[in-house]
Coordinates of C-alpha atoms and ligand atoms in Angstrom, one line a residue:
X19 CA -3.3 40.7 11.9
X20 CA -3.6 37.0 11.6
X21 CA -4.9 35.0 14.2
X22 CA -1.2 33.8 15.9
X23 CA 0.1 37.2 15.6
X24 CA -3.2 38.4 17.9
X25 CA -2.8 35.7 20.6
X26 CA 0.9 36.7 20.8
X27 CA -0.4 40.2 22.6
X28 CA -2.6 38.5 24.5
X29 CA -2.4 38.4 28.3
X30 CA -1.1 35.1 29.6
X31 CA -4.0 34.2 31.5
X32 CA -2.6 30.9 33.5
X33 CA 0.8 32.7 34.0
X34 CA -0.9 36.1 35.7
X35 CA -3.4 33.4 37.7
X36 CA -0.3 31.8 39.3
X37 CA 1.5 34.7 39.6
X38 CA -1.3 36.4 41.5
X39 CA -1.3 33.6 44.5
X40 CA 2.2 33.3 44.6
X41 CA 2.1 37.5 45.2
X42 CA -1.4 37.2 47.4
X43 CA 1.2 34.5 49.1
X44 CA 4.1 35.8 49.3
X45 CA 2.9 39.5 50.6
X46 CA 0.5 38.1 53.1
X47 CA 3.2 36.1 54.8
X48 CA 6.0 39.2 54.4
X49 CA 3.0 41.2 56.1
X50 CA 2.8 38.7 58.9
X51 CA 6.8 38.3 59.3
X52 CA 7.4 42.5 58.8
X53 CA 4.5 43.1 61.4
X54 CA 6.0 40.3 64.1
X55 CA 9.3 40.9 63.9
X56 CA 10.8 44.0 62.5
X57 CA 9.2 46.1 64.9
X58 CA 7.9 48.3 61.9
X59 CA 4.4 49.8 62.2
X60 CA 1.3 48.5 60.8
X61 CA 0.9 51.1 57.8
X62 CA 4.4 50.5 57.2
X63 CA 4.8 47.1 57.1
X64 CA 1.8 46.9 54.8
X65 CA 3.7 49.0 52.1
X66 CA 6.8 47.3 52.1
X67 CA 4.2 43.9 52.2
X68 CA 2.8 45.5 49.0
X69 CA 5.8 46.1 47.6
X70 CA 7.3 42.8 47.9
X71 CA 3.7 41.4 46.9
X72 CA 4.3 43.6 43.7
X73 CA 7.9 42.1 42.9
X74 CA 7.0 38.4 43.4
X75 CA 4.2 39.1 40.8
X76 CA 6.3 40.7 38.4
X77 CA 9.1 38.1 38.9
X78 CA 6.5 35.4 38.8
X79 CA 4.9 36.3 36.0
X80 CA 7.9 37.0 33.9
X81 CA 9.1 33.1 34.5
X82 CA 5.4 31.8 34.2
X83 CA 5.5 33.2 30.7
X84 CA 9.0 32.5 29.7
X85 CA 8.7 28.7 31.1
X86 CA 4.6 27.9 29.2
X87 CA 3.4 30.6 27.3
X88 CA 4.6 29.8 23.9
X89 CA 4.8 25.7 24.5
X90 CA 1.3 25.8 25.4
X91 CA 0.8 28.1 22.4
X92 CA 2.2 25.3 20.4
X93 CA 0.4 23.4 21.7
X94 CA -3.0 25.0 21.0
X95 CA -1.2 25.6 17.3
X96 CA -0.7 21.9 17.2
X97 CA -4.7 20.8 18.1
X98 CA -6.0 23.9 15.8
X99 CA -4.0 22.4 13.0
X100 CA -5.0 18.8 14.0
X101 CA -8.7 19.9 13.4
X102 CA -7.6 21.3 9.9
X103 CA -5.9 18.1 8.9
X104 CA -2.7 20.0 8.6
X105 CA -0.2 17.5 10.0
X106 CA 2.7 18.3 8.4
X107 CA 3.1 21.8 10.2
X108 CA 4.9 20.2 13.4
X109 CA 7.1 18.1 12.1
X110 CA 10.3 19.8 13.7
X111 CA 8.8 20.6 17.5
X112 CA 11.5 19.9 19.3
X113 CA 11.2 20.5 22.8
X114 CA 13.9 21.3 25.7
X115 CA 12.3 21.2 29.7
X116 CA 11.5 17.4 30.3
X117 CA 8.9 18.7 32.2
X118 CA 5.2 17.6 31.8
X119 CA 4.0 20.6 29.5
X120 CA 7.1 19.0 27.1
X121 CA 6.1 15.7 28.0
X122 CA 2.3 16.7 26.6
X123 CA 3.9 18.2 23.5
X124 CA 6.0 15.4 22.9
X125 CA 3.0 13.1 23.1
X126 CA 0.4 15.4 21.2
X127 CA 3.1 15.6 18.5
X128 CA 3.0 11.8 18.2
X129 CA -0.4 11.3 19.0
X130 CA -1.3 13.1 15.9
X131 CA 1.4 11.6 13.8
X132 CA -0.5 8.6 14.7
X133 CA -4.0 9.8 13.5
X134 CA -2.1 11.3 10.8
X135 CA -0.6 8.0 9.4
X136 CA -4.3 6.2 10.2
X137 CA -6.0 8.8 7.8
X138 CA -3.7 8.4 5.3
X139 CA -3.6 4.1 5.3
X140 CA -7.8 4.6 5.4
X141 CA -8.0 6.9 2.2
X142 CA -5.4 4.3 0.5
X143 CA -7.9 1.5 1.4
X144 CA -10.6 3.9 0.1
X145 CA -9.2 4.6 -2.8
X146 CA -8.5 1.3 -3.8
X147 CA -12.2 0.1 -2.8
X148 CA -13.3 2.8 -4.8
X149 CA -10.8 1.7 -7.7
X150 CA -11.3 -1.8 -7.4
X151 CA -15.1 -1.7 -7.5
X152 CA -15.2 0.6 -10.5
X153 CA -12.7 -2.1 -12.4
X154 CA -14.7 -4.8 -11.6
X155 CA -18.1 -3.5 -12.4
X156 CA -16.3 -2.2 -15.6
X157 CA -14.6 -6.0 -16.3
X158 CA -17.9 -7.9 -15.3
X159 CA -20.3 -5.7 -17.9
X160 CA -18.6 -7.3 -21.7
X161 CA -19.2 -10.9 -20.8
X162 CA -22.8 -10.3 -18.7
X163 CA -23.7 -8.0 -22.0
X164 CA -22.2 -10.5 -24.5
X165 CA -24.3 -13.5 -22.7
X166 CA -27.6 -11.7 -22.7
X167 CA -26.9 -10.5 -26.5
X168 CA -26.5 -13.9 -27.4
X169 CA -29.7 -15.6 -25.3
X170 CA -31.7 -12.6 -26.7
X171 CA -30.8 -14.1 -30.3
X172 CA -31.6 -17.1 -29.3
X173 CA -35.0 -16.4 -27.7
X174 CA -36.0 -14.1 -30.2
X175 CA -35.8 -16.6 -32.9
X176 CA -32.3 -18.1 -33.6
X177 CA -33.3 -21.2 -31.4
X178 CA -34.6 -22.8 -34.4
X179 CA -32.0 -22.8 -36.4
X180 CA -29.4 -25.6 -35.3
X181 CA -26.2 -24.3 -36.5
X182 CA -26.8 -20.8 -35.0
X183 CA -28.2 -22.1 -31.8
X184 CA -25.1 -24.3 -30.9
X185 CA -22.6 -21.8 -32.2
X186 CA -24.4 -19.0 -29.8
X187 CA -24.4 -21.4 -26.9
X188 CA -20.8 -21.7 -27.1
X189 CA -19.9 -18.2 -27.7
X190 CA -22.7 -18.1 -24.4
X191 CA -20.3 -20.7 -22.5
X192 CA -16.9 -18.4 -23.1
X193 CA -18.5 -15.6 -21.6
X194 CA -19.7 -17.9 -18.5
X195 CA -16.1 -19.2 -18.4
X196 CA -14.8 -15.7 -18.8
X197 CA -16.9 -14.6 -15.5
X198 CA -16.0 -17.8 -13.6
X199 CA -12.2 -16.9 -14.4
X200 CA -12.7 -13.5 -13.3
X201 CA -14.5 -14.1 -10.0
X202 CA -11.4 -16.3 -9.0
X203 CA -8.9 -14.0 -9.8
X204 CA -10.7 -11.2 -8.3
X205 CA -10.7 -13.3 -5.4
X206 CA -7.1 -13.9 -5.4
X207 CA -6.0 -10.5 -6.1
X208 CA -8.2 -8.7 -3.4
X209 CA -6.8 -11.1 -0.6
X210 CA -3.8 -10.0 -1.9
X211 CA -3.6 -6.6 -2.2
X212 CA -5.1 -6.4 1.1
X213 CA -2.5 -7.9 2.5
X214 CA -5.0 -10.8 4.0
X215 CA -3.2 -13.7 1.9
X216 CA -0.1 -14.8 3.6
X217 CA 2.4 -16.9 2.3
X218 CA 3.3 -20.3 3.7
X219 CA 6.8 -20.6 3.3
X220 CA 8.2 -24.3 2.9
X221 CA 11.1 -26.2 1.7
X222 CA 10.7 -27.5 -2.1
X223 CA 12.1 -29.2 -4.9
X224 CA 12.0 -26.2 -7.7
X225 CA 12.6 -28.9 -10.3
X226 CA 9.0 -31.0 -9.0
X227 CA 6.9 -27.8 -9.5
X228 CA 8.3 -26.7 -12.4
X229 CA 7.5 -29.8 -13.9
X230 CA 3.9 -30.2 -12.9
X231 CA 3.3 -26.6 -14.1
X232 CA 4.9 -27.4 -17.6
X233 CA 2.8 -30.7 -17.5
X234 CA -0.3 -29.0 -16.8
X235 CA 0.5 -26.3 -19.7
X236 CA 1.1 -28.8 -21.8
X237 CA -1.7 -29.1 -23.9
X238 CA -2.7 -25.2 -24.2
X239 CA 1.1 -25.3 -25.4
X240 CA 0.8 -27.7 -28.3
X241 CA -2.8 -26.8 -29.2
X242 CA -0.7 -23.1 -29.7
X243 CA 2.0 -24.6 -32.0
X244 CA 4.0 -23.0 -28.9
X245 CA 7.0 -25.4 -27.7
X246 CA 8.0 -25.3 -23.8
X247 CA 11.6 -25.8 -23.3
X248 CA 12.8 -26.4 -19.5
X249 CA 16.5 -26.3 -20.1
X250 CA 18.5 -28.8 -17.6
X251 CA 19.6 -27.5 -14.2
X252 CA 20.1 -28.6 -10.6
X253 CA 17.1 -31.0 -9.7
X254 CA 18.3 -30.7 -6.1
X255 CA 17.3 -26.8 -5.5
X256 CA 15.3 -26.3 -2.7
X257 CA 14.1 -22.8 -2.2
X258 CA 11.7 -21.7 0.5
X259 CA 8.9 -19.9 -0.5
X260 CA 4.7 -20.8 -0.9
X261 CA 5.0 -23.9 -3.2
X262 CA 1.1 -22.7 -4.4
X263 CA 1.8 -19.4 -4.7
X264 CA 4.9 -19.8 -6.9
X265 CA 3.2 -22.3 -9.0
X266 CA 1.0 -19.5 -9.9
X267 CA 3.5 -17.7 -10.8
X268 CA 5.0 -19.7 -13.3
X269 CA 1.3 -21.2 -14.6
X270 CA 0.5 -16.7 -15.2
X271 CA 4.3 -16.4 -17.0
X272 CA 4.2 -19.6 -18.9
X273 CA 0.4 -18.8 -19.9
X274 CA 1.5 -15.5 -21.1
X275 CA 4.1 -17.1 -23.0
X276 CA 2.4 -19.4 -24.6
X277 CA -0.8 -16.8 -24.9
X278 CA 1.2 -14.1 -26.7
X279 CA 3.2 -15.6 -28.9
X280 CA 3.2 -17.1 -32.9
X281 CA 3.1 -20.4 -34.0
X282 CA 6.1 -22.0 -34.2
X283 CA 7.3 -20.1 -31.3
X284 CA 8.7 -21.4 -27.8
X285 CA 8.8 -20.6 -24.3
X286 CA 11.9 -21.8 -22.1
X287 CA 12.5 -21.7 -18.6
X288 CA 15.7 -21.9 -16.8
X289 CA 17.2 -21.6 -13.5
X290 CA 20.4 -19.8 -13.0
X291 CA 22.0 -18.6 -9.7
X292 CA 21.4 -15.1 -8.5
X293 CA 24.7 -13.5 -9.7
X294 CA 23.5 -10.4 -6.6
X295 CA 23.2 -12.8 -4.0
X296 CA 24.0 -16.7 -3.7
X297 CA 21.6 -17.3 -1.3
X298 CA 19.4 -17.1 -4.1
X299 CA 18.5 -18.6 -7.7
X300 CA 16.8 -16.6 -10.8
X301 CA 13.6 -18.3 -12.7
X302 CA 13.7 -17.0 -15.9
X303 CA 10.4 -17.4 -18.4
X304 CA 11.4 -16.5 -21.6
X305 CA 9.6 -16.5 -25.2
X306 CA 9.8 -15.5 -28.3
X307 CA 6.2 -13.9 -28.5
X308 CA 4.4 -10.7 -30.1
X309 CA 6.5 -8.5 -27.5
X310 CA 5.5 -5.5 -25.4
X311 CA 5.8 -2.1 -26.1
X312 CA 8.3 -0.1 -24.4
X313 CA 6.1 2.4 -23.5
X314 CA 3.4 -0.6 -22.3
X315 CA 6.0 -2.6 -20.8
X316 CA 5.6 -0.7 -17.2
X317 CA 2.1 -1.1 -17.1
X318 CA 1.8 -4.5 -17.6
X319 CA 1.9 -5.8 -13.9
X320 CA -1.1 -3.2 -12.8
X321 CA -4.3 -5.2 -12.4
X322 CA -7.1 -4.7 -15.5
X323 CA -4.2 -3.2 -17.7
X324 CA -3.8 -5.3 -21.5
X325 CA -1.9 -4.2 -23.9
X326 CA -4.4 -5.0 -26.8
X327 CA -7.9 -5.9 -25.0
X328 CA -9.2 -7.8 -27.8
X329 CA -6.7 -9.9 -28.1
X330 CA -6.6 -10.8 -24.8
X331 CA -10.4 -11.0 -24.0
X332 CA -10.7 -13.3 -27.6
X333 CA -8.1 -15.6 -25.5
X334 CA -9.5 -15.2 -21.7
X335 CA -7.4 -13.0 -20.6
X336 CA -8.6 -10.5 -17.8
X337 CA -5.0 -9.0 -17.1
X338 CA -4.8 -10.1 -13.6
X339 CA -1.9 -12.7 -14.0
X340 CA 0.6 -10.1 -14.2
X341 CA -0.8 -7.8 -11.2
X342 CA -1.3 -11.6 -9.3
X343 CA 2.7 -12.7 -10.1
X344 CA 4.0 -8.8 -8.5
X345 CA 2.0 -9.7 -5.5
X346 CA 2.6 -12.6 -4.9
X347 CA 6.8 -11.9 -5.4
X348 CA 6.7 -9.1 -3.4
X349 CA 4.8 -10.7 -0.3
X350 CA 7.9 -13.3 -0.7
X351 CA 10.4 -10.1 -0.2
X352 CA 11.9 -11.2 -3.8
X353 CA 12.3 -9.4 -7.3
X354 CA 10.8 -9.5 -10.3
X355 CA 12.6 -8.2 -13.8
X356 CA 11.0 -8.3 -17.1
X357 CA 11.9 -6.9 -21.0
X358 CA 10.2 -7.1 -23.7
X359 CA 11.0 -6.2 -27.7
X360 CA 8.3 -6.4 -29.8
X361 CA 8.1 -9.1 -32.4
X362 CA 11.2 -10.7 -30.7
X363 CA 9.8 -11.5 -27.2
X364 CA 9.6 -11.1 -23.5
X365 CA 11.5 -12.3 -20.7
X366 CA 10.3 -12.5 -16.9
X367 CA 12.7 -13.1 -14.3
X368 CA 12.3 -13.5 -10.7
X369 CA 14.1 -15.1 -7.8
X370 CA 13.8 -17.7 -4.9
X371 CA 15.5 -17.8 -1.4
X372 CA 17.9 -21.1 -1.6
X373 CA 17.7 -23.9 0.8
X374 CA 21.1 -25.2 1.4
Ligands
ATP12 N1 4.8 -12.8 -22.5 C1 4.1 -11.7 -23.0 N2 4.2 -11.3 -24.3 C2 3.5 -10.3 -24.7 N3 2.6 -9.6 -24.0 C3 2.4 -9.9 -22.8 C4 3.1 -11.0 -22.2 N4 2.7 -11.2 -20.9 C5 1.8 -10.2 -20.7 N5 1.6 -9.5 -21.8 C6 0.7 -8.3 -22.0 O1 0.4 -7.8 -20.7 C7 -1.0 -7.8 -20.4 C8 -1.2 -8.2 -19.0 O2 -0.9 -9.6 -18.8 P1 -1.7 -10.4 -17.7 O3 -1.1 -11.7 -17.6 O4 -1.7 -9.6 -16.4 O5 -3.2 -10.4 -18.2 P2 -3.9 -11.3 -19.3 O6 -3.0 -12.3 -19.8 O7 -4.5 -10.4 -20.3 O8 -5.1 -11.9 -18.5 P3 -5.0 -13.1 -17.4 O9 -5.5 -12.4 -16.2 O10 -5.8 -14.2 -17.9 O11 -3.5 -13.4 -17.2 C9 -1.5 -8.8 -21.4 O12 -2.8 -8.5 -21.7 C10 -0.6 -8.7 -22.6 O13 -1.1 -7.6 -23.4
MG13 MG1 -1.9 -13.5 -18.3

């Protein structure tokens, strides 16, 4: 017998309780009224006293039991399961009396919906601390290894010899670089994935940033043999969004553009209206790089993930930028589209609320 099924035979404590004074009650003052004014005689108007005290506990208890035994049985179900961490159990409770036993339910139910719901959002934040700590430790061990290979060299004897001594200490100065790059992104990314980075939507000229960011890429661009095309359009958008925040966006896109590509190759970047919605306009980074697997391509925006580590680490890359730009777009409420072919290239799209 399980343990339900045994506290369904069960007396109903509360119910035979009440039902006992409302008896004690009720027969005392039949006794009183019987013995006062139906002339009946004292042994007599005790039995039919009795009797009547019988009947009202019968009667009483019957409606006692109907009206609270099983909600208060749910509702001792409901707290049992609650200290199991079975929430899902109680979903349907629906309840019928608008009385305060349903009014309990009602709030016990939601209550631990509540609790429920907490648990769950602190084992996500767990998880991800756990996660995040184990990537970083993880990330942070090649270039700490790869400095202290290289000053071991060094100490143990390769200081003397000029050539080897500069060419470690610049291999040395990647790796710093490498960590100074990853503490900033790591940064970036924690604040927000945990939500604590909010965006500061303002009116801007899309044309002004996109420029700047193209200006800034220049160099790594040319140095690359990589061309960056920003084919004409509208230099009167406005969109609202984080001007700072989008500007990272397009310095991670263009970078990866430029980053996986050939020489010889180009990156362009337009801006198109948002067939979907005219309220809104489509950036579109587009090169004609190495290309992404399709069975890589939906991994790409997860945080750590590279499609070929060596080629990335050789070129700085931590593969945040990705993880960084689906943030970032998706604390502006906007969309982000990419394809890829290998050895023909990779388009990013995403869009930007218009100002009109
Ligand atoms: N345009 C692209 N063409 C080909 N592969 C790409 C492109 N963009 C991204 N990738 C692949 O996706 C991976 C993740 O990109 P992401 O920008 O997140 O990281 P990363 O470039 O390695 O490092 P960083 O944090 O410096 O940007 C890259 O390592 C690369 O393998
Ligand atoms: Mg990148």
């Amino acid at each position: 017998m399980t343990a339900s099924k045994k506290k369904k035979v069960w007396l109903f404590k509360l119910g035979l309780r009440i039902a006992l004074y409302s008896s004690l009650a009720s027969g005392a003052s039949s006794f009183l009224v019987l013995i006062i004014f139906s002339g009946l005689s004292l042994l007599n108007s005790f039995l039919a006293a009795f009797g009547i005290a019988i009947l009202v506990l019968l009667i009483s208890y019957f409606f006692n039991y109907k009206l609270q035994y099983n909600r208060l049985n749910k509702l001792e179900e409901i707290s049992r399961n609650i200290s199991k961490k079975r929430f899902a159990e109680y979903q349907d409770i629906t309840t019928n009396y608008s009385d305060e036993i349903d009014y309990l339910v009602k709030h016990f139910v939601k209550s631990s919906r509540t609790i429920e719901r907490e648990i769950q959002r602190l084992n996500r934040i767990e998880n991800y601390r756990k996660e995040f700590i184990g990537d970083i430790s993880h990330e942070l061990k090649t270039p700490i290894f790869a400095i202290q290979g290289f000053v071991e060299t060094l100490l143990n004897g390769a200081l003397e010899d000029e050539d080897v001594n500069r060419e470690f200490l610049k291999k040395t100065m990647r790796n710093v670089n490498r960590l100074i790059y990853l503490t900033k992104d790591l940064m970036e990314i924690s604040k927000l994935e945990t939500g604590e980075l909010k965006s500061d939507m303002e009116p801007f000229y899309l044309y002004e940033v996109i420029h700047d960011v193209i200006d800034s890429l220049h160099h790594k661009a040319e140095r690359d043999e990589v061309a960056l095309i920003l084919n004409d359009f509208d230099k009167n958008i406005q969109v609202k969004a984080d001007k700072n925040q989008i500007k990272q966006v397009l310095i991670n896109l263009i970078e990866n553009g430029v980053k996986y590509n050939i020489k010889g190759g180009k990156v362009e970047i337009d801006v198109v209206n948002f067939k979907k919605d005219k309220n809104r306009v489509l950036l579109i980074v587009k090169d004609t790089g190495i290309g992404i697997d399709e069975a890589d391509l939906p991994r790409v925006t997860e945080r750590f993930f590279r499609v070929d580590k060596s080629r990335s680490r050789e070129r700085g890359g931590t593969g945040l930028g990705l993880a960084i730009v689906k943030h970032i777009i998706e604390a502006h409420r906007e969309q982000l589209y990419f394809d890829s072919k290998v050895n023909e290239g990779t388009t990013f799209k995403f869009t930007l609320r218009k100002v009109h």
